[in-house]
């Protein structure tokens, strides 16, 4: 039988394995039991030795590589990572899970794409592992894990509110009765068995609830608990010094993840490194298109709100941090580029706020709530200031198109030669900046 910790490494059993592990220096040592289990895994492809981890640290790294390959590689060969579904490696796997949580917490923000990649992979791995366990044992494991969160024999939907709030699970996927989630067939039949004329109630149960919903709840709960665990580690790291091997693993992940991701998407690809080939840099006001220059100089009461909140906020943030956004097929957060938010705090927001003060009358004098909207358009939710903890509550808005500016802010749109043939002020900025840089290089030479 597969162990509980094979599915839930945060279980009491999983925590016990970590406590008993001992010296973390073992993480880099050759683990003969691990290698033997992997080599004897049915259907395991062993043609590439690099895909066979010899130590728990290598297992941790390979779990990240698996997540990237699984998500992005159209020609993904599951046999190369078949050992991840071998329950015999559950102890080493539990250690690798906890080590990864610690390394990610130290090296990345809790809302970073790297951390999200790992958390999403937890859900995928749980689903894959459950699918390969015989049904009777699978149902037993699922029920045992779900019982851990039951109160007085039932599961209230409120006990899942954090999972639902994180959008990892939707209320419409649950069958509720007076606030209780109906999961067990016996309970369903007792409450609704006589409600279906001409249709077998147990078949209706399989359609409405069934094991799939149980598995979904289980995987989403463990994903949420993993995220909370990483946040706790990050807080603890402020007062506790982490083991050198954990720090080293974090540094390796910082290099490995973009290197592996660069094979599949433009955001990571190119000589520009982690953030693409079009690099951000200090703003060049001389390259601002007319609409942006007019906004910074000050807007009258008619169009102040849209000019500052919708046009300038998105333009300045992308022009400074990620001007190549329209050449990317990836969603980007500000912290992916401005990791400590210093650029946003010290360069981007001051320029936006100064432009707001230049309005007639000053925007915040009679519209103080617009500061919240500016923070929201940067992706940090409706808050008074930017914070990594709030990032992702809203979307980092991309710049308005020239067509929308002409429609909603015609008084600002005064095209010049640099605007010709372009449909977005950010594109205009890129062209003018390139021309200025080229002219400067020519004069200096």
Tab-separated table of C-alpha atoms in Angstrom:
chain	number	residue	atom	x	y	z
A	1	UNK	CA	0.000	0.000	0.000
A	2	UNK	CA	1.216	3.507	-0.833
A	3	UNK	CA	1.986	5.590	2.233
A	4	UNK	CA	-0.058	8.692	3.106
A	5	UNK	CA	3.044	10.879	2.783
A	6	UNK	CA	3.483	9.670	-0.805
A	7	UNK	CA	0.412	11.784	-1.594
A	8	UNK	CA	0.602	14.346	1.216
A	9	UNK	CA	4.190	15.151	2.265
A	10	UNK	CA	2.801	17.647	4.792
A	11	UNK	CA	1.009	14.904	6.720
A	12	UNK	CA	2.021	13.952	10.244
A	13	UNK	CA	3.765	10.933	8.741
A	14	UNK	CA	5.660	13.189	6.330
A	15	UNK	CA	6.763	15.538	9.106
A	16	UNK	CA	8.000	12.519	11.053
A	17	UNK	CA	10.176	11.430	8.115
A	18	UNK	CA	11.774	14.877	8.003
A	19	UNK	CA	12.452	14.885	11.765
A	20	UNK	CA	14.152	11.503	11.586
A	21	UNK	CA	16.292	12.349	8.556
A	22	UNK	CA	19.157	13.894	10.506
A	23	UNK	CA	22.198	15.592	8.959
A	24	UNK	CA	21.275	17.637	5.878
A	25	UNK	CA	24.755	17.062	4.467
A	26	UNK	CA	23.330	13.700	3.354
A	27	UNK	CA	21.295	15.539	0.727
A	28	UNK	CA	24.225	15.571	-1.692
A	29	UNK	CA	25.492	12.073	-0.922
A	30	UNK	CA	24.901	9.090	-3.202
A	31	UNK	CA	21.696	7.353	-2.131
A	32	UNK	CA	21.915	3.693	-3.165
A	33	UNK	CA	18.365	2.848	-2.096
A	34	UNK	CA	16.986	5.712	-4.198
A	35	UNK	CA	18.980	4.708	-7.281
A	36	UNK	CA	18.011	1.050	-6.895
A	37	UNK	CA	14.309	1.884	-6.616
A	38	UNK	CA	14.504	4.112	-9.672
A	39	UNK	CA	16.381	1.574	-11.763
A	40	UNK	CA	13.781	-1.070	-10.926
A	41	UNK	CA	10.784	1.146	-11.619
A	42	UNK	CA	8.563	-0.523	-14.266
A	43	UNK	CA	8.591	1.357	-17.608
A	44	UNK	CA	11.390	3.661	-16.438
A	45	UNK	CA	13.465	4.957	-19.359
A	46	UNK	CA	17.127	4.921	-18.345
A	47	UNK	CA	18.871	5.918	-21.578
A	48	UNK	CA	19.878	9.317	-20.155
A	49	UNK	CA	21.866	9.068	-16.923
A	50	UNK	CA	21.280	12.773	-16.152
A	51	UNK	CA	17.594	12.038	-15.633
A	52	UNK	CA	18.371	9.494	-12.907
A	53	UNK	CA	18.975	11.304	-9.600
A	54	UNK	CA	21.712	9.833	-7.442
A	55	UNK	CA	20.979	11.947	-4.370
A	56	UNK	CA	17.980	13.599	-2.732
A	57	UNK	CA	19.207	17.016	-3.850
A	58	UNK	CA	19.277	15.792	-7.445
A	59	UNK	CA	15.797	14.324	-6.945
A	60	UNK	CA	14.570	17.764	-5.824
A	61	UNK	CA	16.061	19.422	-8.916
A	62	UNK	CA	14.573	16.767	-11.193
A	63	UNK	CA	11.119	17.320	-9.708
A	64	UNK	CA	11.344	20.932	-10.899
A	65	UNK	CA	12.585	19.834	-14.324
A	66	UNK	CA	9.683	17.381	-14.523
A	67	UNK	CA	7.221	20.204	-13.745
A	68	UNK	CA	8.628	22.346	-16.557
A	69	UNK	CA	8.711	19.477	-19.054
A	70	UNK	CA	5.236	18.248	-18.124
A	71	UNK	CA	3.731	21.691	-18.620
A	72	UNK	CA	5.593	22.866	-21.713
A	73	UNK	CA	7.094	20.009	-23.735
A	74	UNK	CA	4.665	18.797	-26.402
A	75	UNK	CA	6.894	15.753	-26.903
A	76	UNK	CA	7.157	14.991	-23.199
A	77	UNK	CA	8.102	11.365	-22.545
A	78	UNK	CA	6.620	10.390	-19.172
A	79	UNK	CA	8.868	7.308	-19.033
A	80	UNK	CA	11.878	9.536	-18.335
A	81	UNK	CA	10.335	10.486	-14.980
A	82	UNK	CA	8.368	7.308	-14.309
A	83	UNK	CA	10.165	6.941	-10.966
A	84	UNK	CA	8.217	9.909	-9.582
A	85	UNK	CA	5.188	7.600	-9.523
A	86	UNK	CA	7.072	4.842	-7.714
A	87	UNK	CA	5.746	4.750	-4.138
A	88	UNK	CA	8.930	2.977	-2.969
A	89	UNK	CA	10.798	6.314	-3.037
A	90	UNK	CA	8.234	7.993	-0.761
A	91	UNK	CA	10.725	8.758	2.033
A	92	UNK	CA	13.294	10.362	-0.282
A	93	UNK	CA	10.469	12.152	-2.081
A	94	UNK	CA	9.134	13.648	1.161
A	95	UNK	CA	12.604	14.990	2.020
A	96	UNK	CA	12.979	16.416	-1.512
A	97	UNK	CA	9.596	18.148	-1.167
A	98	UNK	CA	10.525	19.873	2.100
A	99	UNK	CA	13.977	20.805	0.810
A	100	UNK	CA	12.417	22.412	-2.277
A	101	UNK	CA	9.944	24.378	-0.157
A	102	UNK	CA	12.825	25.766	1.891
A	103	UNK	CA	15.020	26.590	-1.106
A	104	UNK	CA	12.177	28.329	-2.951
A	105	UNK	CA	11.188	30.292	0.149
A	106	UNK	CA	14.737	31.583	0.565
A	107	UNK	CA	15.419	32.395	-3.088
A	108	UNK	CA	12.077	33.592	-4.489
A	109	UNK	CA	9.001	35.590	-3.545
A	110	UNK	CA	6.053	33.518	-2.399
A	111	UNK	CA	4.013	34.849	-5.337
A	112	UNK	CA	6.784	34.389	-7.927
A	113	UNK	CA	6.302	32.313	-11.063
A	114	UNK	CA	8.989	29.925	-9.781
A	115	UNK	CA	7.070	29.230	-6.578
A	116	UNK	CA	3.795	28.999	-8.510
A	117	UNK	CA	5.404	26.501	-10.883
A	118	UNK	CA	6.277	24.259	-7.933
A	119	UNK	CA	2.867	24.573	-6.250
A	120	UNK	CA	1.055	23.787	-9.495
A	121	UNK	CA	3.323	20.764	-9.971
A	122	UNK	CA	2.184	19.412	-6.594
A	123	UNK	CA	-1.378	19.194	-7.892
A	124	UNK	CA	-0.259	17.524	-11.124
A	125	UNK	CA	1.896	14.987	-9.290
A	126	UNK	CA	-0.878	14.109	-6.842
A	127	UNK	CA	-3.295	13.485	-9.717
A	128	UNK	CA	-0.738	11.371	-11.566
A	129	UNK	CA	0.159	9.310	-8.502
A	130	UNK	CA	-3.460	8.701	-7.527
A	131	UNK	CA	-4.270	7.533	-11.057
A	132	UNK	CA	-1.672	4.758	-10.724
A	133	UNK	CA	-2.889	3.406	-7.379
A	134	UNK	CA	-5.497	0.656	-7.404
A	135	UNK	CA	-9.005	2.117	-6.810
A	136	UNK	CA	-9.669	0.538	-3.406
A	137	UNK	CA	-6.377	1.783	-1.953
A	138	UNK	CA	-6.759	5.171	-3.684
A	139	UNK	CA	-10.187	5.727	-2.118
A	140	UNK	CA	-8.859	4.700	1.287
A	141	UNK	CA	-5.963	7.186	1.102
A	142	UNK	CA	-8.208	10.009	-0.123
A	143	UNK	CA	-10.746	9.424	2.658
A	144	UNK	CA	-8.028	9.286	5.320
A	145	UNK	CA	-6.487	12.597	4.204
A	146	UNK	CA	-9.886	14.299	3.951
A	147	UNK	CA	-10.825	13.057	7.430
A	148	UNK	CA	-7.929	15.103	8.786
A	149	UNK	CA	-9.831	18.316	8.021
A	150	UNK	CA	-13.258	17.045	9.081
A	151	UNK	CA	-14.949	18.646	12.093
A	152	UNK	CA	-17.540	16.572	13.988
A	153	UNK	CA	-17.534	14.066	11.135
A	154	UNK	CA	-18.277	16.578	8.378
A	155	UNK	CA	-16.441	18.994	6.150
A	156	UNK	CA	-17.820	22.543	6.137
A	157	UNK	CA	-17.309	24.569	2.977
A	158	UNK	CA	-15.844	27.272	5.241
A	159	UNK	CA	-12.913	24.969	5.981
A	160	UNK	CA	-12.065	25.298	2.279
A	161	UNK	CA	-12.578	29.059	2.067
A	162	UNK	CA	-8.867	29.771	1.643
A	163	UNK	CA	-8.641	27.253	-1.193
A	164	UNK	CA	-11.754	28.726	-2.813
A	165	UNK	CA	-10.453	32.256	-2.271
A	166	UNK	CA	-7.202	31.337	-4.009
A	167	UNK	CA	-9.260	30.152	-7.034
A	168	UNK	CA	-7.779	26.659	-6.744
A	169	UNK	CA	-11.310	25.369	-6.222
A	170	UNK	CA	-14.752	26.747	-7.089
A	171	UNK	CA	-17.912	26.575	-4.972
A	172	UNK	CA	-19.873	25.461	-8.039
A	173	UNK	CA	-17.817	22.257	-8.057
A	174	UNK	CA	-19.158	21.302	-4.611
A	175	UNK	CA	-22.467	19.799	-3.502
A	176	UNK	CA	-23.527	21.629	-0.326
A	177	UNK	CA	-26.244	20.890	2.218
A	178	UNK	CA	-26.638	23.498	4.971
A	179	UNK	CA	-22.993	24.470	4.576
A	180	UNK	CA	-21.704	20.885	4.680
A	181	UNK	CA	-19.955	19.357	1.675
A	182	UNK	CA	-21.588	16.097	0.616
A	183	UNK	CA	-18.791	13.707	-0.339
A	184	UNK	CA	-19.756	10.216	0.831
A	185	UNK	CA	-22.119	8.096	-1.289
A	186	UNK	CA	-24.019	6.825	1.764
A	187	UNK	CA	-24.736	10.382	2.889
A	188	UNK	CA	-25.792	11.376	-0.623
A	189	UNK	CA	-28.170	8.421	-0.910
A	190	UNK	CA	-29.645	9.117	2.513
A	191	UNK	CA	-30.392	12.739	1.678
A	192	UNK	CA	-31.265	12.518	-2.007
A	193	UNK	CA	-31.926	8.821	-2.780
A	194	UNK	CA	-35.673	9.342	-3.308
A	195	UNK	CA	-35.336	12.547	-5.332
A	196	UNK	CA	-34.602	11.002	-8.722
A	197	UNK	CA	-37.489	9.344	-10.509
A	198	UNK	CA	-36.466	6.738	-13.065
A	199	UNK	CA	-32.740	7.356	-12.589
A	200	UNK	CA	-30.490	5.388	-10.183
A	201	UNK	CA	-29.350	7.656	-7.353
A	202	UNK	CA	-25.927	6.038	-7.093
A	203	UNK	CA	-25.312	6.892	-10.763
A	204	UNK	CA	-26.317	10.502	-10.087
A	205	UNK	CA	-23.841	10.531	-7.202
A	206	UNK	CA	-21.043	9.444	-9.528
A	207	UNK	CA	-21.912	12.290	-11.898
A	208	UNK	CA	-22.387	15.085	-9.336
A	209	UNK	CA	-19.826	14.104	-6.701
A	210	UNK	CA	-17.884	10.895	-7.166
A	211	UNK	CA	-14.222	10.256	-6.514
A	212	UNK	CA	-13.095	12.929	-8.965
A	213	UNK	CA	-14.411	15.736	-6.744
A	214	UNK	CA	-12.771	14.149	-3.707
A	215	UNK	CA	-9.451	13.977	-5.567
A	216	UNK	CA	-9.843	17.591	-6.701
A	217	UNK	CA	-10.499	18.808	-3.158
A	218	UNK	CA	-7.572	16.794	-1.842
A	219	UNK	CA	-5.062	18.065	-4.422
A	220	UNK	CA	-6.207	21.695	-4.074
A	221	UNK	CA	-5.995	21.504	-0.289
A	222	UNK	CA	-2.438	20.173	-0.384
A	223	UNK	CA	-1.469	22.867	-2.912
A	224	UNK	CA	-2.873	25.522	-0.576
A	225	UNK	CA	-1.127	24.015	2.462
A	226	UNK	CA	2.147	23.938	0.492
A	227	UNK	CA	1.807	27.640	-0.295
A	228	UNK	CA	1.149	28.432	3.375
A	229	UNK	CA	4.130	26.280	4.388
A	230	UNK	CA	6.465	28.174	2.043
A	231	UNK	CA	5.232	31.489	3.454
A	232	UNK	CA	5.942	30.298	7.011
A	233	UNK	CA	9.458	29.237	6.030
A	234	UNK	CA	10.093	32.641	4.476
A	235	UNK	CA	9.043	34.353	7.700
A	236	UNK	CA	11.186	31.998	9.816
A	237	UNK	CA	14.205	32.575	7.556
A	238	UNK	CA	14.355	36.147	8.831
A	239	UNK	CA	15.455	34.900	12.243
A	240	UNK	CA	16.859	31.416	11.498
A	241	UNK	CA	19.942	30.768	9.397
A	242	UNK	CA	19.309	28.172	6.701
A	243	UNK	CA	21.607	25.237	5.992
A	244	UNK	CA	24.275	25.969	3.301
A	245	UNK	CA	22.978	23.152	1.087
A	246	UNK	CA	19.492	24.712	1.091
A	247	UNK	CA	20.992	28.077	0.115
A	248	UNK	CA	23.047	26.394	-2.594
A	249	UNK	CA	19.973	24.626	-3.964
A	250	UNK	CA	18.121	27.961	-4.107
A	251	UNK	CA	20.950	29.475	-6.145
A	252	UNK	CA	20.923	26.482	-8.492
A	253	UNK	CA	17.177	26.783	-9.019
A	254	UNK	CA	17.638	30.447	-9.895
A	255	UNK	CA	19.796	29.325	-12.829
A	256	UNK	CA	18.108	26.037	-13.725
A	257	UNK	CA	14.510	27.270	-13.989
A	258	UNK	CA	15.116	30.041	-16.575
A	259	UNK	CA	17.525	27.777	-18.446
A	260	UNK	CA	14.917	25.015	-18.728
A	261	UNK	CA	12.050	27.423	-19.399
A	262	UNK	CA	13.980	29.167	-22.180
A	263	UNK	CA	13.469	26.040	-24.291
A	264	UNK	CA	9.740	26.655	-24.409
A	265	UNK	CA	8.772	30.326	-24.132
A	266	UNK	CA	9.924	33.735	-25.261
A	267	UNK	CA	9.727	35.339	-21.827
A	268	UNK	CA	12.807	33.472	-20.605
A	269	UNK	CA	14.551	33.103	-23.962
A	270	UNK	CA	17.320	35.072	-25.602
A	271	UNK	CA	20.520	36.798	-24.623
A	272	UNK	CA	18.518	39.112	-22.389
A	273	UNK	CA	18.469	36.331	-19.812
A	274	UNK	CA	15.598	35.751	-17.423
A	275	UNK	CA	13.498	38.634	-18.662
A	276	UNK	CA	13.658	38.241	-22.404
A	277	UNK	CA	15.557	39.941	-25.189
A	278	UNK	CA	13.897	43.354	-24.781
A	279	UNK	CA	15.403	44.747	-21.617
A	280	UNK	CA	13.979	47.389	-19.341
A	281	UNK	CA	16.119	50.288	-18.240
A	282	UNK	CA	16.135	53.870	-17.015
A	283	UNK	CA	13.321	55.845	-18.583
A	284	UNK	CA	14.213	58.222	-21.418
A	285	UNK	CA	11.681	61.102	-21.233
A	286	UNK	CA	12.834	62.391	-24.630
A	287	UNK	CA	11.450	59.172	-26.142
A	288	UNK	CA	7.975	59.516	-24.609
A	289	UNK	CA	5.237	59.788	-27.269
A	290	UNK	CA	3.104	62.967	-27.300
A	291	UNK	CA	0.198	61.442	-25.351
A	292	UNK	CA	2.501	60.532	-22.467
A	293	UNK	CA	4.311	63.879	-22.489
A	294	UNK	CA	0.953	65.666	-22.415
A	295	UNK	CA	-0.224	63.496	-19.516
A	296	UNK	CA	2.897	64.177	-17.443
A	297	UNK	CA	2.579	67.922	-17.994
A	298	UNK	CA	-0.912	67.827	-16.508
A	299	UNK	CA	-4.460	66.984	-17.533
A	300	UNK	CA	-7.584	69.021	-16.876
A	301	UNK	CA	-10.500	67.655	-14.876
A	302	UNK	CA	-12.228	66.063	-17.863
A	303	UNK	CA	-9.773	63.222	-18.411
A	304	UNK	CA	-7.557	63.148	-15.319
A	305	UNK	CA	-8.597	59.764	-13.985
A	306	UNK	CA	-8.213	57.748	-17.178
A	307	UNK	CA	-5.049	59.584	-18.199
A	308	UNK	CA	-3.237	58.886	-14.932
A	309	UNK	CA	-4.706	55.541	-13.841
A	310	UNK	CA	-5.220	53.767	-17.147
A	311	UNK	CA	-2.736	55.362	-19.550
A	312	UNK	CA	0.271	56.614	-17.605
A	313	UNK	CA	0.439	53.915	-14.913
A	314	UNK	CA	0.636	51.038	-17.371
A	315	UNK	CA	2.901	52.873	-19.819
A	316	UNK	CA	5.515	53.995	-17.293
A	317	UNK	CA	5.658	50.634	-15.492
A	318	UNK	CA	6.121	48.597	-18.670
A	319	UNK	CA	8.457	51.119	-20.323
A	320	UNK	CA	10.718	50.973	-17.270
A	321	UNK	CA	10.508	47.265	-16.472
A	322	UNK	CA	9.401	45.223	-19.463
A	323	UNK	CA	9.064	47.145	-22.760
A	324	UNK	CA	9.001	43.888	-24.705
A	325	UNK	CA	5.657	42.767	-23.271
A	326	UNK	CA	3.907	42.690	-26.662
A	327	UNK	CA	6.508	40.271	-27.984
A	328	UNK	CA	5.884	37.846	-25.126
A	329	UNK	CA	3.300	35.099	-24.777
A	330	UNK	CA	3.717	34.939	-21.001
A	331	UNK	CA	1.864	36.743	-18.229
A	332	UNK	CA	4.321	38.770	-16.164
A	333	UNK	CA	4.266	40.212	-12.661
A	334	UNK	CA	6.238	43.250	-11.583
A	335	UNK	CA	8.159	41.234	-8.984
A	336	UNK	CA	9.396	38.884	-11.708
A	337	UNK	CA	11.562	41.806	-12.807
A	338	UNK	CA	11.643	44.235	-9.888
A	339	UNK	CA	12.142	41.560	-7.225
A	340	UNK	CA	12.280	43.866	-4.197
A	341	UNK	CA	9.930	46.498	-5.720
A	342	UNK	CA	12.545	49.245	-5.235
A	343	UNK	CA	12.321	50.441	-8.844
A	344	UNK	CA	8.546	50.593	-8.624
A	345	UNK	CA	8.666	52.482	-5.335
A	346	UNK	CA	11.503	54.879	-6.184
A	347	UNK	CA	11.079	55.517	-9.914
A	348	UNK	CA	7.686	54.474	-11.263
A	349	UNK	CA	5.233	55.591	-8.577
A	350	UNK	CA	6.904	59.000	-7.999
A	351	UNK	CA	6.562	59.833	-11.706
A	352	UNK	CA	2.896	58.812	-11.716
A	353	UNK	CA	2.153	60.750	-8.533
A	354	UNK	CA	3.952	63.836	-9.853
A	355	UNK	CA	1.850	63.751	-13.015
A	356	UNK	CA	-1.263	63.423	-10.818
A	357	UNK	CA	-0.199	66.543	-8.909
A	358	UNK	CA	0.293	68.403	-12.206
A	359	UNK	CA	-3.383	67.885	-13.081
A	360	UNK	CA	-5.914	70.692	-12.767
A	361	UNK	CA	-7.002	70.379	-10.037
A	362	UNK	CA	-4.447	67.893	-8.587
A	363	UNK	CA	-5.973	64.445	-8.953
A	364	UNK	CA	-5.598	63.220	-5.382
A	365	UNK	CA	-6.993	66.414	-3.834
A	366	UNK	CA	-10.550	65.433	-4.701
A	367	UNK	CA	-10.026	61.850	-5.866
A	368	UNK	CA	-7.797	60.224	-3.190
A	369	UNK	CA	-9.206	56.775	-4.000
A	370	UNK	CA	-7.361	56.883	-7.325
A	371	UNK	CA	-4.154	55.981	-5.482
A	372	UNK	CA	-5.772	52.626	-4.728
A	373	UNK	CA	-6.675	52.229	-8.390
A	374	UNK	CA	-3.103	52.936	-9.454
A	375	UNK	CA	-1.815	50.244	-7.095
A	376	UNK	CA	-4.493	47.912	-8.437
A	377	UNK	CA	-3.486	48.493	-12.084
A	378	UNK	CA	0.081	47.503	-11.168
A	379	UNK	CA	-1.248	44.132	-9.980
A	380	UNK	CA	-1.199	44.635	-6.198
A	381	UNK	CA	-4.919	44.788	-5.442
A	382	UNK	CA	-6.868	47.630	-3.869
A	383	UNK	CA	-4.344	48.663	-1.215
A	384	UNK	CA	-2.645	51.867	-0.101
A	385	UNK	CA	0.793	50.656	-1.140
A	386	UNK	CA	2.500	47.942	-3.131
A	387	UNK	CA	3.372	44.737	-1.287
A	388	UNK	CA	4.644	41.369	-2.441
A	389	UNK	CA	2.027	39.689	-0.265
A	390	UNK	CA	-0.771	41.367	-2.260
A	391	UNK	CA	0.691	40.904	-5.728
A	392	UNK	CA	-1.518	38.895	-8.029
A	393	UNK	CA	-4.791	40.047	-6.469
A	394	UNK	CA	-5.272	42.086	-9.644
A	395	UNK	CA	-3.650	42.112	-13.093
A	396	UNK	CA	-0.733	44.303	-14.166
A	397	UNK	CA	-2.499	46.218	-16.926
A	398	UNK	CA	-0.805	46.554	-20.308
A	399	UNK	CA	-0.726	50.014	-21.974
A	400	UNK	CA	-3.792	51.341	-23.762
A	401	UNK	CA	-3.786	51.139	-27.539
A	402	UNK	CA	-3.637	54.273	-29.679
A	403	UNK	CA	-7.185	53.551	-30.820
A	404	UNK	CA	-8.495	53.606	-27.251
A	405	UNK	CA	-6.540	56.765	-26.462
A	406	UNK	CA	-8.099	58.507	-29.481
A	407	UNK	CA	-11.526	57.339	-28.324
A	408	UNK	CA	-11.321	58.119	-24.605
A	409	UNK	CA	-8.561	60.749	-24.350
A	410	UNK	CA	-8.573	62.576	-27.713
A	411	UNK	CA	-7.177	65.753	-26.135
A	412	UNK	CA	-3.914	63.927	-25.368
A	413	UNK	CA	-3.429	62.278	-28.766
A	414	UNK	CA	-1.305	64.673	-30.863
A	415	UNK	CA	0.604	62.288	-33.169
A	416	UNK	CA	4.025	63.175	-34.505
A	417	UNK	CA	6.298	61.374	-36.944
A	418	UNK	CA	7.339	58.794	-34.355
A	419	UNK	CA	3.758	57.539	-34.064
A	420	UNK	CA	3.365	56.673	-37.748
A	421	UNK	CA	2.452	53.065	-38.418
A	422	UNK	CA	2.279	52.102	-34.715
A	423	UNK	CA	-0.751	51.238	-32.612
A	424	UNK	CA	0.516	51.578	-29.039
A	425	UNK	CA	2.448	54.303	-27.183
A	426	UNK	CA	4.849	51.673	-25.807
A	427	UNK	CA	5.828	50.714	-29.352
A	428	UNK	CA	6.363	54.385	-30.137
A	429	UNK	CA	8.593	54.724	-27.074
A	430	UNK	CA	10.633	51.716	-28.168
A	431	UNK	CA	11.169	53.183	-31.625
A	432	UNK	CA	12.150	56.635	-30.359
A	433	UNK	CA	14.426	55.180	-27.684
A	434	UNK	CA	16.185	53.044	-30.282
A	435	UNK	CA	16.687	56.074	-32.524
A	436	UNK	CA	18.071	58.136	-29.631
A	437	UNK	CA	20.431	55.321	-28.591
A	438	UNK	CA	21.592	54.849	-32.178
A	439	UNK	CA	22.209	58.583	-32.622
A	440	UNK	CA	24.155	58.722	-29.353
A	441	UNK	CA	26.393	55.847	-30.370
A	442	UNK	CA	27.019	57.446	-33.762
A	443	UNK	CA	27.989	60.795	-32.214
A	444	UNK	CA	30.273	59.191	-29.640
A	445	UNK	CA	32.080	57.200	-32.317
